[in-house]
Amino acid sequence: MYSIGDLSRRTGVKAPTIRYYEQMGLLEAPERSEGNQRRFAKAELERLAFIRHARDLGLTINSIRQLIGLSGHADRPCADADRIAKEQLASVRDRIAKLQKLEEELERIATCCTGETVGDCYVIRALSDHSLCGHEH
Amino acid sequence: MYSIGDLSRRTGVKAPTIRYYEQMGLLEAPERSEGNQRRFAKAELERLAFIRHARDLGLTINSIRQLIGLSGHADRPCADADRIAKEQLASVRDRIAKLQKLEEELERIATCCTGETVGDCYVIRALSDHSLCGHEH
DNA sequence: TCTTGAACCTCTAGTCACTAGAGCAATTAG
DNA sequence: CTAATTGCTCTAGTGACTAGAGGTTCAAGA
Ligand SMILES: [Zn+2]
Ligand SMILES: [Zn+2]
Ligand SMILES: [Zn+2]
Ligand SMILES: [Zn+2]
């Protein structure tokens, strides 16, 4: 049996975050000590590691809830799990593409200023005038 | 003189967002009609375009507030504006690098499942076991 | 057994940049 | 003049936590 602090040290997830996951229905309400403190079993430790890893990969609480729901039915088809992973991959790729466009614009904006005063600063001018940009954003 | 709806149509910024920018101190409180409705001058239209452009480039409300503060002093050095742009560029590059690592992991996770049931789904297994990953996240 | 200090509890509110909605008032076109 | 549209303020919700207040329980040493 682990206290919430034990669990926190073993997984690197802060105690308030563990309580938050419980509240969001990702962790089941654990047993309690006589004095009402949480006491987690090993299964919860593993589930918390799963949650943390999924979060680190950018999955939302909602997706994780679905995945946990699925993982209880080992005999069902895994198409839903595969779909969630593919959607997350697509979303990450999408964000990368958007950020790369921003990077291009920002590189120009951040490196082209030859002025010395605000009056002739390229940064200010570029922000005032989108037609200096190479793409839409 | 533009109503908030005029301004919204001309800039593509929704009316509640314009009010929000005013509340955040990015736009000055505009004149009002007899019936207390906002009436914006052309300067406000231009400032709103500036704000929107900066937001589209990912700058925070705080950074924009600083830039607006600077832009009132055309004779001062522009080092602060240049620094804000460079920091934003660095932050975008940082986020891209993190997302590219995620992309790699997610590509593996999302495309390697050869199982058919949840019990032998690679997605579920990969989320349970970070040692299958190629990097830290 | 007692005491002290660390760890734990619940609850509320704050973060960021909006967005949605309620309930009302003003404007504008016909 | 009326109806439709647009505007006003205020409150609350989003996601995934984080911080803090104010109180309780636990574990270890004396
Ligand atoms: Zn400059
Ligand atoms: Zn632009
Ligand atoms: Zn699968
Ligand atoms: Zn991993």
Coordinates of C-alpha atoms (C1' of nucleotides) and ligand atoms in Angstrom, one line a residue:
Chain A
M1 CA 0.0 0.0 0.0
Y2 CA 1.3 3.3 -1.0
S3 CA 0.5 6.8 0.4
I4 CA -0.1 9.5 -2.1
G5 CA 3.5 10.8 -1.5
D6 CA 4.9 7.3 -2.2
L7 CA 3.0 7.2 -5.5
S8 CA 4.2 10.7 -6.3
R9 CA 7.9 9.9 -5.8
R10 CA 7.6 6.7 -7.8
T11 CA 5.9 8.2 -10.8
G12 CA 7.0 11.8 -10.7
V13 CA 3.4 13.0 -10.6
K14 CA 2.7 15.6 -8.0
A15 CA 0.2 14.7 -5.3
P16 CA -2.4 17.4 -6.3
T17 CA -2.3 16.0 -9.8
I18 CA -2.9 12.5 -8.6
R19 CA -6.0 13.8 -6.7
Y20 CA -7.0 15.6 -9.9
Y21 CA -6.8 12.4 -12.0
E22 CA -8.9 10.7 -9.4
Q23 CA -11.5 13.4 -9.6
M24 CA -11.5 13.2 -13.4
G25 CA -12.2 9.5 -13.2
L26 CA -8.8 8.3 -14.5
L27 CA -7.9 6.7 -11.3
E28 CA -10.5 4.9 -9.2
A29 CA -11.1 6.1 -5.7
P30 CA -8.5 4.2 -3.7
E31 CA -8.9 2.7 -0.2
R32 CA -8.4 4.9 2.7
S33 CA -6.6 4.6 6.0
E34 CA -8.5 5.0 9.3
G35 CA -7.7 8.6 9.2
N36 CA -9.1 9.0 5.7
Q37 CA -5.8 9.2 3.8
R38 CA -5.4 7.5 0.4
R39 CA -3.8 4.1 0.3
F40 CA -3.0 2.9 -3.2
A41 CA -2.4 -0.7 -4.4
K42 CA 0.1 -1.7 -7.1
A43 CA -2.5 -1.7 -9.8
E44 CA -3.0 2.0 -9.2
L45 CA 0.7 2.7 -9.5
E46 CA 0.7 1.0 -12.9
R47 CA -2.3 2.8 -14.0
L48 CA -0.8 6.1 -13.0
A49 CA 2.3 5.3 -14.9
F50 CA 0.1 4.6 -18.0
I51 CA -1.7 7.9 -17.5
R52 CA 1.5 9.9 -17.1
H53 CA 3.0 8.3 -20.2
A54 CA -0.1 9.1 -22.2
R55 CA 0.0 12.7 -21.0
D56 CA 3.6 13.0 -21.8
L57 CA 2.7 11.9 -25.4
G58 CA 0.2 14.7 -25.4
L59 CA -3.1 12.7 -25.2
T60 CA -6.0 14.5 -23.5
I61 CA -7.6 13.4 -20.3
N62 CA -10.6 12.4 -22.4
S63 CA -8.6 10.2 -24.8
I64 CA -6.9 8.6 -21.8
R65 CA -10.3 7.9 -20.2
Q66 CA -11.4 6.1 -23.3
L67 CA -8.2 4.1 -23.5
I68 CA -8.5 3.0 -19.9
G69 CA -12.1 2.0 -20.6
L70 CA -10.9 -0.1 -23.6
S71 CA -8.0 -1.7 -21.7
G72 CA -10.5 -3.4 -19.4
H73 CA -11.8 -5.5 -22.3
A74 CA -8.8 -7.5 -23.5
D75 CA -10.9 -9.5 -26.0
R76 CA -12.5 -6.7 -27.9
P77 CA -11.0 -5.3 -31.1
C78 CA -8.5 -2.6 -30.6
A79 CA -9.6 -0.4 -33.5
D80 CA -10.6 2.4 -31.2
A81 CA -7.3 2.5 -29.5
D82 CA -5.5 2.6 -32.8
R83 CA -7.7 5.4 -34.0
I84 CA -7.0 7.5 -30.9
A85 CA -3.2 7.1 -31.5
K86 CA -3.6 8.0 -35.2
E87 CA -5.6 11.0 -34.4
Q88 CA -3.0 12.2 -31.9
L89 CA -0.3 11.7 -34.4
A90 CA -2.3 13.7 -37.0
S91 CA -2.8 16.5 -34.5
V92 CA 0.9 16.6 -33.6
R93 CA 1.8 16.8 -37.3
D94 CA -0.7 19.6 -37.8
R95 CA 0.7 21.6 -34.9
I96 CA 4.2 21.1 -36.2
A97 CA 3.3 22.4 -39.6
K98 CA 1.6 25.5 -38.2
L99 CA 4.6 26.2 -35.9
Q100 CA 7.0 25.8 -38.8
K101 CA 5.2 28.5 -40.7
L102 CA 5.4 30.7 -37.6
E103 CA 9.1 29.9 -37.3
E104 CA 9.8 31.2 -40.8
E105 CA 8.0 34.4 -40.2
L106 CA 9.5 34.9 -36.8
E107 CA 13.0 34.3 -38.1
R108 CA 12.6 37.1 -40.6
I109 CA 11.0 39.3 -38.0
A110 CA 13.5 38.7 -35.3
T111 CA 16.6 38.9 -37.3
C112 CA 16.0 41.6 -39.9
C113 CA 15.9 44.6 -37.6
T114 CA 18.7 47.0 -38.6
G115 CA 17.2 50.0 -36.9
E116 CA 18.2 51.3 -33.6
T117 CA 15.1 53.1 -32.4
V118 CA 11.5 52.0 -32.1
G119 CA 10.6 54.4 -34.9
D120 CA 12.4 52.3 -37.5
C121 CA 12.3 48.9 -35.8
Y122 CA 11.5 46.1 -38.2
V123 CA 9.8 44.1 -35.5
I124 CA 7.2 46.8 -34.9
R125 CA 6.8 47.4 -38.6
A126 CA 6.4 43.7 -39.4
L127 CA 3.7 43.3 -36.7
S128 CA 1.8 46.3 -38.1
D129 CA 1.9 45.0 -41.6
H130 CA 1.0 41.4 -42.4
S131 CA 1.7 41.9 -46.1
L132 CA 5.4 41.6 -45.3
C133 CA 4.7 38.0 -44.3
G134 CA 5.2 35.1 -46.6
H135 CA 2.1 33.1 -45.6
E136 CA -1.3 33.4 -44.0
H137 CA -1.3 32.3 -40.4
Chain B
M1 CA -16.2 56.0 -36.2
Y2 CA -16.7 52.3 -36.2
S3 CA -19.1 50.3 -34.1
I4 CA -17.7 47.1 -32.5
G5 CA -19.3 45.1 -35.2
D6 CA -17.7 47.2 -37.9
L7 CA -14.3 46.6 -36.3
S8 CA -15.0 43.0 -36.0
R9 CA -15.9 42.6 -39.7
R10 CA -12.8 44.6 -40.8
T11 CA -10.3 42.7 -38.6
G12 CA -11.9 39.2 -38.3
V13 CA -11.7 39.6 -34.5
K14 CA -15.0 38.7 -32.7
A15 CA -16.7 41.4 -30.7
P16 CA -16.3 39.7 -27.3
T17 CA -12.6 39.3 -28.0
I18 CA -12.3 43.0 -28.8
R19 CA -14.0 43.8 -25.5
Y20 CA -11.6 41.3 -23.8
Y21 CA -8.6 43.1 -25.3
E22 CA -9.9 46.4 -24.0
Q23 CA -10.3 44.8 -20.6
M24 CA -6.7 43.5 -20.8
G25 CA -5.4 47.0 -21.5
L26 CA -4.4 46.3 -25.1
L27 CA -7.0 48.7 -26.6
E28 CA -7.7 51.9 -24.9
A29 CA -11.3 52.5 -23.7
P30 CA -12.9 54.0 -26.8
E31 CA -15.4 56.8 -27.0
R32 CA -19.1 55.9 -26.5
S33 CA -22.3 56.8 -28.3
E34 CA -25.1 58.5 -26.4
G35 CA -26.5 55.1 -25.7
N36 CA -23.2 53.8 -24.3
Q37 CA -22.1 51.8 -27.3
R38 CA -18.4 51.7 -28.3
R39 CA -17.3 54.0 -31.2
F40 CA -13.8 53.3 -32.4
A41 CA -11.5 55.7 -34.4
K42 CA -9.2 54.6 -37.1
A43 CA -6.2 54.4 -34.8
E44 CA -8.0 51.7 -32.8
L45 CA -8.6 49.8 -36.0
E46 CA -4.9 49.8 -36.7
R47 CA -4.0 48.9 -33.2
L48 CA -6.4 46.0 -33.3
A49 CA -4.8 44.7 -36.5
F50 CA -1.4 44.9 -34.8
I51 CA -2.7 42.9 -31.8
R52 CA -4.4 40.3 -34.0
H53 CA -1.2 39.9 -36.1
A54 CA 0.9 39.5 -33.0
R55 CA -1.5 37.0 -31.6
D56 CA -1.5 35.1 -34.9
L57 CA 2.3 34.9 -34.5
G58 CA 1.8 33.4 -31.1
L59 CA 2.8 36.3 -28.9
T60 CA 1.2 36.5 -25.5
I61 CA -1.1 39.3 -24.3
N62 CA 1.7 40.3 -22.0
S63 CA 4.3 40.6 -24.7
I64 CA 1.9 42.5 -26.9
R65 CA 1.2 44.9 -24.0
Q66 CA 4.9 45.5 -23.8
L67 CA 5.3 46.1 -27.5
I68 CA 2.4 48.5 -27.5
G69 CA 4.0 50.4 -24.6
L70 CA 7.3 50.6 -26.6
S71 CA 5.6 51.7 -29.9
G72 CA 4.6 54.9 -28.2
H73 CA 8.2 56.0 -27.9
A74 CA 9.6 56.2 -31.4
D75 CA 12.9 57.6 -30.3
R76 CA 13.9 55.0 -27.8
P77 CA 16.1 52.1 -28.6
C78 CA 14.2 49.0 -29.9
A79 CA 16.3 46.4 -28.1
D80 CA 13.3 45.3 -26.0
A81 CA 11.1 44.8 -29.1
D82 CA 13.9 42.8 -30.8
R83 CA 14.3 40.7 -27.6
I84 CA 10.6 39.9 -27.4
A85 CA 10.7 38.7 -31.0
K86 CA 13.8 36.6 -30.5
E87 CA 12.3 35.0 -27.4
Q88 CA 9.2 34.1 -29.3
L89 CA 11.2 32.6 -32.0
A90 CA 13.2 30.5 -29.5
S91 CA 10.0 29.4 -27.8
V92 CA 8.5 28.3 -31.2
R93 CA 11.6 26.4 -32.0
D94 CA 11.6 24.7 -28.7
R95 CA 8.0 23.6 -29.1
I96 CA 8.7 22.3 -32.6
A97 CA 11.6 20.2 -31.3
K98 CA 9.4 18.7 -28.5
L99 CA 6.6 18.0 -30.9
Q100 CA 9.0 16.3 -33.4
K101 CA 10.1 13.9 -30.7
L102 CA 6.5 13.1 -29.9
E103 CA 5.8 12.7 -33.6
E104 CA 8.5 10.0 -33.8
E105 CA 7.2 8.1 -30.9
L106 CA 3.6 8.4 -32.0
E107 CA 4.4 7.3 -35.5
R108 CA 5.8 4.1 -34.1
I109 CA 2.9 3.7 -31.6
A110 CA 0.2 4.4 -34.2
T111 CA 1.5 2.3 -37.0
C112 CA 3.0 -0.8 -35.4
C113 CA -0.1 -2.5 -34.1
T114 CA -0.6 -5.8 -35.7
G115 CA -2.9 -7.2 -33.1
E116 CA -6.6 -7.3 -33.4
T117 CA -7.8 -7.3 -29.9
V118 CA -7.1 -4.9 -27.0
G119 CA -5.2 -7.7 -25.3
D120 CA -2.4 -7.6 -27.8
C121 CA -2.7 -4.0 -29.0
Y122 CA 0.6 -2.3 -29.5
V123 CA -0.9 1.1 -28.6
I124 CA -1.9 -0.1 -25.2
R125 CA 1.4 -1.9 -24.6
A126 CA 3.4 1.1 -25.7
L127 CA 1.6 3.4 -23.4
S128 CA 2.1 1.1 -20.5
D129 CA 5.8 0.8 -21.1
H130 CA 7.9 3.8 -21.7
S131 CA 11.0 1.7 -22.2
L132 CA 9.7 1.0 -25.7
C133 CA 10.2 4.6 -26.5
G134 CA 13.3 6.1 -28.2
H135 CA 13.6 9.3 -26.1
E136 CA 12.5 10.8 -22.8
H137 CA 9.6 13.2 -23.2
Chain C
dT1 C1' 3.4 7.7 26.0
dC2 C1' 4.1 12.1 24.3
dT3 C1' 5.5 15.4 21.1
dT4 C1' 7.0 17.3 17.0
dG5 C1' 7.2 17.9 12.2
dA6 C1' 6.1 16.1 7.9
dA7 C1' 2.7 14.6 5.2
dC8 C1' -2.1 14.5 4.3
dC9 C1' -7.1 16.1 3.8
dT10 C1' -10.8 19.3 1.4
dC11 C1' -12.1 23.4 -0.8
dT12 C1' -11.5 27.5 -3.4
dA13 C1' -9.4 30.2 -6.7
dG14 C1' -6.0 31.3 -10.2
dT15 C1' -3.6 30.4 -14.8
dC16 C1' -4.3 31.7 -20.4
dA17 C1' -6.9 33.5 -24.1
dC18 C1' -10.8 33.4 -25.1
dT19 C1' -16.1 31.6 -25.8
dA20 C1' -21.0 31.1 -24.5
dG21 C1' -25.0 32.6 -22.6
dA22 C1' -28.4 35.4 -19.8
dG23 C1' -31.0 39.3 -19.6
dC24 C1' -31.5 43.7 -21.0
dA25 C1' -30.8 48.3 -23.9
dA26 C1' -29.8 50.8 -28.2
dT27 C1' -29.7 51.3 -33.1
dT28 C1' -31.3 51.0 -37.8
dA29 C1' -34.1 49.7 -41.8
dG30 C1' -38.5 49.5 -43.7
Chain D
dC1 C1' -43.5 53.0 -35.3
dT2 C1' -42.1 48.6 -35.1
dA3 C1' -39.2 44.7 -35.7
dA4 C1' -34.8 42.9 -36.4
dT5 C1' -30.3 43.4 -35.4
dT6 C1' -26.7 44.8 -32.8
dG7 C1' -24.9 46.2 -28.6
dC8 C1' -24.2 46.3 -23.4
dT9 C1' -22.6 44.0 -18.7
dC10 C1' -21.8 40.2 -16.0
dT11 C1' -21.0 35.4 -15.0
dA12 C1' -19.3 31.0 -15.9
dG13 C1' -16.9 27.5 -18.7
dT14 C1' -12.8 25.5 -21.3
dG15 C1' -8.0 22.1 -20.2
dA16 C1' -4.8 20.5 -17.2
dC17 C1' -3.2 21.5 -13.7
dT18 C1' -1.1 24.7 -9.6
dA19 C1' -1.2 27.4 -5.2
dG20 C1' -2.8 28.4 -0.9
dA21 C1' -5.8 28.3 3.3
dG22 C1' -6.9 26.0 7.2
dG23 C1' -7.3 22.0 9.4
dT24 C1' -6.1 16.6 10.4
dT25 C1' -3.3 12.4 10.6
dC26 C1' 0.8 9.9 10.7
dA27 C1' 5.5 8.2 12.0
dA28 C1' 9.6 8.6 14.5
dG29 C1' 12.4 9.9 18.3
dA30 C1' 12.7 11.1 23.4
Ligands
ZN1 ZN 14.3 46.7 -33.8
ZN2 ZN 1.6 37.9 -41.0
ZN3 ZN -4.2 -2.1 -31.7
ZN4 ZN 7.7 7.1 -23.7

